[in-house]
CSV table of C-alpha atoms in Angstrom, one decimal:
chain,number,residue,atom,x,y,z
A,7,UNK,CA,119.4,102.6,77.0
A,8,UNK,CA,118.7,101.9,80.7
A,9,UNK,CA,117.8,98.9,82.2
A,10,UNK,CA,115.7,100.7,84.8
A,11,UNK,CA,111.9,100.2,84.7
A,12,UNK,CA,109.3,102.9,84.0
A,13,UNK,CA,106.0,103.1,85.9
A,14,UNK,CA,103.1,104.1,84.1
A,15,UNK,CA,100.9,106.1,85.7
A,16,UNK,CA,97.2,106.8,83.6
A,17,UNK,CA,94.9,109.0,85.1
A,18,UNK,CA,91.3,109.2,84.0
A,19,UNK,CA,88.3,111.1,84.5
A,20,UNK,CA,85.0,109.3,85.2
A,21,UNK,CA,83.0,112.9,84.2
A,22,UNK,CA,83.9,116.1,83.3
A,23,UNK,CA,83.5,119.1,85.3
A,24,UNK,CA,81.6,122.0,85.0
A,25,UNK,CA,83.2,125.1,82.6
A,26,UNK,CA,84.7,126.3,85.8
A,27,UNK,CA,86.4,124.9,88.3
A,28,UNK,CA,87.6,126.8,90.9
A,29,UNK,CA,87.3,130.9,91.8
A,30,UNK,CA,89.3,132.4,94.3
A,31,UNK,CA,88.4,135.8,95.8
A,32,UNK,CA,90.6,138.3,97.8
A,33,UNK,CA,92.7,135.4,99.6
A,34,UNK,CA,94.9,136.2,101.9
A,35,UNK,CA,97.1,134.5,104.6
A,36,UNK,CA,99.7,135.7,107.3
A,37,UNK,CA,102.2,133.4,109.0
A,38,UNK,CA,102.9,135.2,112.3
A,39,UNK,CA,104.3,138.1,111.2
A,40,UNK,CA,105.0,137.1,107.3
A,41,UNK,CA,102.4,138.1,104.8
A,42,UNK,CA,101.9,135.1,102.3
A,43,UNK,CA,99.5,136.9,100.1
A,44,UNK,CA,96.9,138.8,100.0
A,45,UNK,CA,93.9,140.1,97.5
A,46,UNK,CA,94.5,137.0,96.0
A,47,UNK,CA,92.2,136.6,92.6
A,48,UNK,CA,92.1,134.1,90.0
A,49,UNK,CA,89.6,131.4,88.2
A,50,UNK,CA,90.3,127.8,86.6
A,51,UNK,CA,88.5,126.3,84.2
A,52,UNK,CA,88.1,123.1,82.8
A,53,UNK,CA,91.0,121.9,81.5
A,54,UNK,CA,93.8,123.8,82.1
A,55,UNK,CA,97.1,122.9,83.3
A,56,UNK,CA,98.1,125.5,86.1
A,57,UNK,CA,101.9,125.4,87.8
A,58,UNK,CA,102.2,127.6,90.8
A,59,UNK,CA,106.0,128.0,90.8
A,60,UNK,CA,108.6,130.1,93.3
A,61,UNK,CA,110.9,129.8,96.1
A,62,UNK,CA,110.5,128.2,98.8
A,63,UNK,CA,108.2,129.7,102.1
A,64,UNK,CA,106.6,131.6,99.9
A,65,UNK,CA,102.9,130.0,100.5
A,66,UNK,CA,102.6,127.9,97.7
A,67,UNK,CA,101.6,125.0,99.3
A,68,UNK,CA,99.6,126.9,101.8
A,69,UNK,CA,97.5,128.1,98.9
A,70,UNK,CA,96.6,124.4,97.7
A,71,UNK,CA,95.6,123.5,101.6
A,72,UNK,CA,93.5,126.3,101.5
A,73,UNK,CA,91.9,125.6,98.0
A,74,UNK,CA,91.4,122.2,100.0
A,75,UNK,CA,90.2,123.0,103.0
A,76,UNK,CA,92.9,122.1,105.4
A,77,UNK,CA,93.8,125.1,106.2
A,78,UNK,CA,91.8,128.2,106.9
A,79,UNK,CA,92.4,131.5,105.2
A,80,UNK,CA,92.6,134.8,106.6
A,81,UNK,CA,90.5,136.9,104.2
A,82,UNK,CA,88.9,136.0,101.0
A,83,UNK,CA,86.5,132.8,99.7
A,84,UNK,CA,87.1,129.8,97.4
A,85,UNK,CA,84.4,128.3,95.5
A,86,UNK,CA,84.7,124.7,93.7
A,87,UNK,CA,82.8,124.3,90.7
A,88,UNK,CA,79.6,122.0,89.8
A,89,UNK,CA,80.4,118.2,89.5
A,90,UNK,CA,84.2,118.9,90.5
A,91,UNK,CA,86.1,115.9,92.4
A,92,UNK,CA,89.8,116.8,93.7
A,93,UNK,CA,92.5,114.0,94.0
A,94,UNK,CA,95.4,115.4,96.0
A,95,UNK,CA,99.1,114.8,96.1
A,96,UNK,CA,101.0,115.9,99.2
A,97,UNK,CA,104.7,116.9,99.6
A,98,UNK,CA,104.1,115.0,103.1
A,99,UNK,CA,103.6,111.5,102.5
A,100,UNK,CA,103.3,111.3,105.6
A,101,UNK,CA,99.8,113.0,105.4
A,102,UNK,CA,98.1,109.7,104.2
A,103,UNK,CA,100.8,107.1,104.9
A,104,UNK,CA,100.6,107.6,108.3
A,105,UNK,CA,99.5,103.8,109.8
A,106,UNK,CA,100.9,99.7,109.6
A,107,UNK,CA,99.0,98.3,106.3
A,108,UNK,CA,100.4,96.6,103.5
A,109,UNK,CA,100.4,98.5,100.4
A,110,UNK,CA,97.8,96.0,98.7
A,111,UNK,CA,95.4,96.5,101.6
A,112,UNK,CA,96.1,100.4,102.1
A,113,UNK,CA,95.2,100.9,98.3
A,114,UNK,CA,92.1,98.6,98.9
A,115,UNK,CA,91.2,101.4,101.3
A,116,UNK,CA,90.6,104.1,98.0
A,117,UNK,CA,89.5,101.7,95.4
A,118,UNK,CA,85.7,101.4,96.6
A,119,UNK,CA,84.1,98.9,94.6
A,120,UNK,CA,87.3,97.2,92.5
A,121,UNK,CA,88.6,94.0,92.9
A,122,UNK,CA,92.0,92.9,94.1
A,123,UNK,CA,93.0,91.6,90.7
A,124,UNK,CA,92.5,95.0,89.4
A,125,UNK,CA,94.2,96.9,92.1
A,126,UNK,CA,97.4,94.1,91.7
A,127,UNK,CA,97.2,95.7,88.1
A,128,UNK,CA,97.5,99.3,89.3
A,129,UNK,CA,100.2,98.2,91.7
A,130,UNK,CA,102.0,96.4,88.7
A,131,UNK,CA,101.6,99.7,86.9
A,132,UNK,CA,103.6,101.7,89.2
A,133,UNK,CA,105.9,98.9,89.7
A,134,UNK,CA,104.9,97.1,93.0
A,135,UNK,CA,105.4,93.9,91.9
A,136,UNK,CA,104.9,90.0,93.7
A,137,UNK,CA,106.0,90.3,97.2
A,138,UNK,CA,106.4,94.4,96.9
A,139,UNK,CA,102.7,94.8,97.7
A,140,UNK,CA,102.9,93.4,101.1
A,141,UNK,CA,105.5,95.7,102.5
A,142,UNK,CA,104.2,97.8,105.1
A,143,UNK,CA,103.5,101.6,103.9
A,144,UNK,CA,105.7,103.0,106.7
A,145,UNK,CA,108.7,100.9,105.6
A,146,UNK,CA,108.6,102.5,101.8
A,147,UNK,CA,110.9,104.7,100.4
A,148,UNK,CA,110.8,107.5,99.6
A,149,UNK,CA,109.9,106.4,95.7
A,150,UNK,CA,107.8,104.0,96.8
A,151,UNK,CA,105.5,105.9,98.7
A,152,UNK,CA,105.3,108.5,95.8
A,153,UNK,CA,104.3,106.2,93.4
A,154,UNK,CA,102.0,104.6,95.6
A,155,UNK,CA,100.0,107.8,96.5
A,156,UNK,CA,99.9,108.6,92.7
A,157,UNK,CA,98.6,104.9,91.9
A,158,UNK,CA,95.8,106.1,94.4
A,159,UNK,CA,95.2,109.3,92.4
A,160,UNK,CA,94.7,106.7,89.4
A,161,UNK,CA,92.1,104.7,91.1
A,162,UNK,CA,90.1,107.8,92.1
A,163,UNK,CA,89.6,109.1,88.4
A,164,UNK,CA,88.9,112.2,89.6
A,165,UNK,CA,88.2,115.5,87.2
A,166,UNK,CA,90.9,117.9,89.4
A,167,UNK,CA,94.2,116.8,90.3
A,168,UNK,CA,96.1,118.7,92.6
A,169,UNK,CA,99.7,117.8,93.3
A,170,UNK,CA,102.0,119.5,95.4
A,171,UNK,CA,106.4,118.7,94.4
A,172,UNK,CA,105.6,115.3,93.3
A,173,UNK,CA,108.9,114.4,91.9
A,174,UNK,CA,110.7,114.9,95.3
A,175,UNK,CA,111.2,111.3,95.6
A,176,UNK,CA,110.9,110.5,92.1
A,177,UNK,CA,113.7,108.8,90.1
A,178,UNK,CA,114.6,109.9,86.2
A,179,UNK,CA,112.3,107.1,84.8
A,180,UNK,CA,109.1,108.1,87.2
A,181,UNK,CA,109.4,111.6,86.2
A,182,UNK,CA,109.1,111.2,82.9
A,183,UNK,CA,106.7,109.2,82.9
A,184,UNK,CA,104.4,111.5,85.2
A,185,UNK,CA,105.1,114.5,83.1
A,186,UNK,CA,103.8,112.2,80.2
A,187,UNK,CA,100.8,111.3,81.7
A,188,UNK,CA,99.8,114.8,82.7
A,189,UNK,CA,100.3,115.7,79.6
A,190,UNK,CA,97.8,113.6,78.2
A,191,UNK,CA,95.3,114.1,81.0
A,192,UNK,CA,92.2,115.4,80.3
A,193,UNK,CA,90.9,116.9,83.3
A,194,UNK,CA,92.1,119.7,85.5
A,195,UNK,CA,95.9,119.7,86.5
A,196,UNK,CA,97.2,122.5,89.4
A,197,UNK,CA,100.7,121.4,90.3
A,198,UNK,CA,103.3,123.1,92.6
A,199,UNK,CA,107.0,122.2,91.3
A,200,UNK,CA,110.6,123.1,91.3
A,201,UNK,CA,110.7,120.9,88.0
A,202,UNK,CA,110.4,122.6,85.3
């Protein structure tokens, strides 16, 4: 057995969504020259597990920026469903872990309303522990940082979660126990991977 401890990651939904969740109509995107895709179709509905797999440069993470927003697309429209609310994992951790906070007060930042006895908790949960939650967010590890923007995704209880290669940076223990937990997630799950 190992000695090596296993975060656990539980993510919720405050409400469901409506039937459908997300329709995407003759997408398409070039980069320069390269054509990503194009009359891209498709529909998700509530509940299912979607894994957009492939080699790399192929657009897949373009795709989830553009079902988000960040990036535009060339041709085509995507519409979100009624009462749908996205949390979102980036391969960049960079994206949100971008300034000096400690991780106690950067995860303050997403949890609205809670208090810091409960956030401690989440923290525990993904193993920040004691001192651990006063390191500054630029100074984590890889790991770290991982499991810290996934403790967010578990504050936020949202019905859609959208992660893109989150076990990059993730050791054998953390893995497993995300692939658990997504397992037993109700919601909506769209996740870009290499890991099967």
């Amino acid at each position: 057995e190992s000695s090596r401890s296993s975060p656990c990651f539980q993510f919720k939904s405050i409400r469901p969504s409506g039937k459908w969740v997300v329709r995407v109509k003759e997408l398409a995107k070039n980069f320069n020259e390269k054509r990503l895709f194009q009359s891209l179709n498709f529909e998700i509905k509530r509940g299912e597990k979607v894994a957009i797999m492939g080699e790399n440069g192929i657009g897949k993470s373009t795709l989830i920026k553009i079902l988000l927003n960040i990036l535009p697309s060339d041709q085509g429209s995507v519409e979100w469903g009624y009462e749908t609310h996205v949390s979102y994992f980036s391969q960049d951790h960079h994206d949100l872990l971008n300034k000096h906070a400690s991780v106690l007060a950067w995860l303050d930042h997403y949890a609205a309303s809670s208090n810091e006895q409960f956030i401690r908790k989440i923290l525990a949960q993904v193993l920040f522990n004691k001192e651990d939650v006063h390191k500054d967010v630029l100074a984590l590890s890889g790991g770290e940082a991982a499991r810290l923007l996934l403790a967010k995704m578990v504050i936020e209880s949202a019905n859609v979660l959208i992660l893109d290669e989150p076990t990059n940076h993730l050791d054998i223990e953390a893995t497993a126990a995300l692939a658990m937990a997504l397992h037993h997630y109700p919601g909506t799950l769209i996740v870009v991977s290499h890991d099967r």
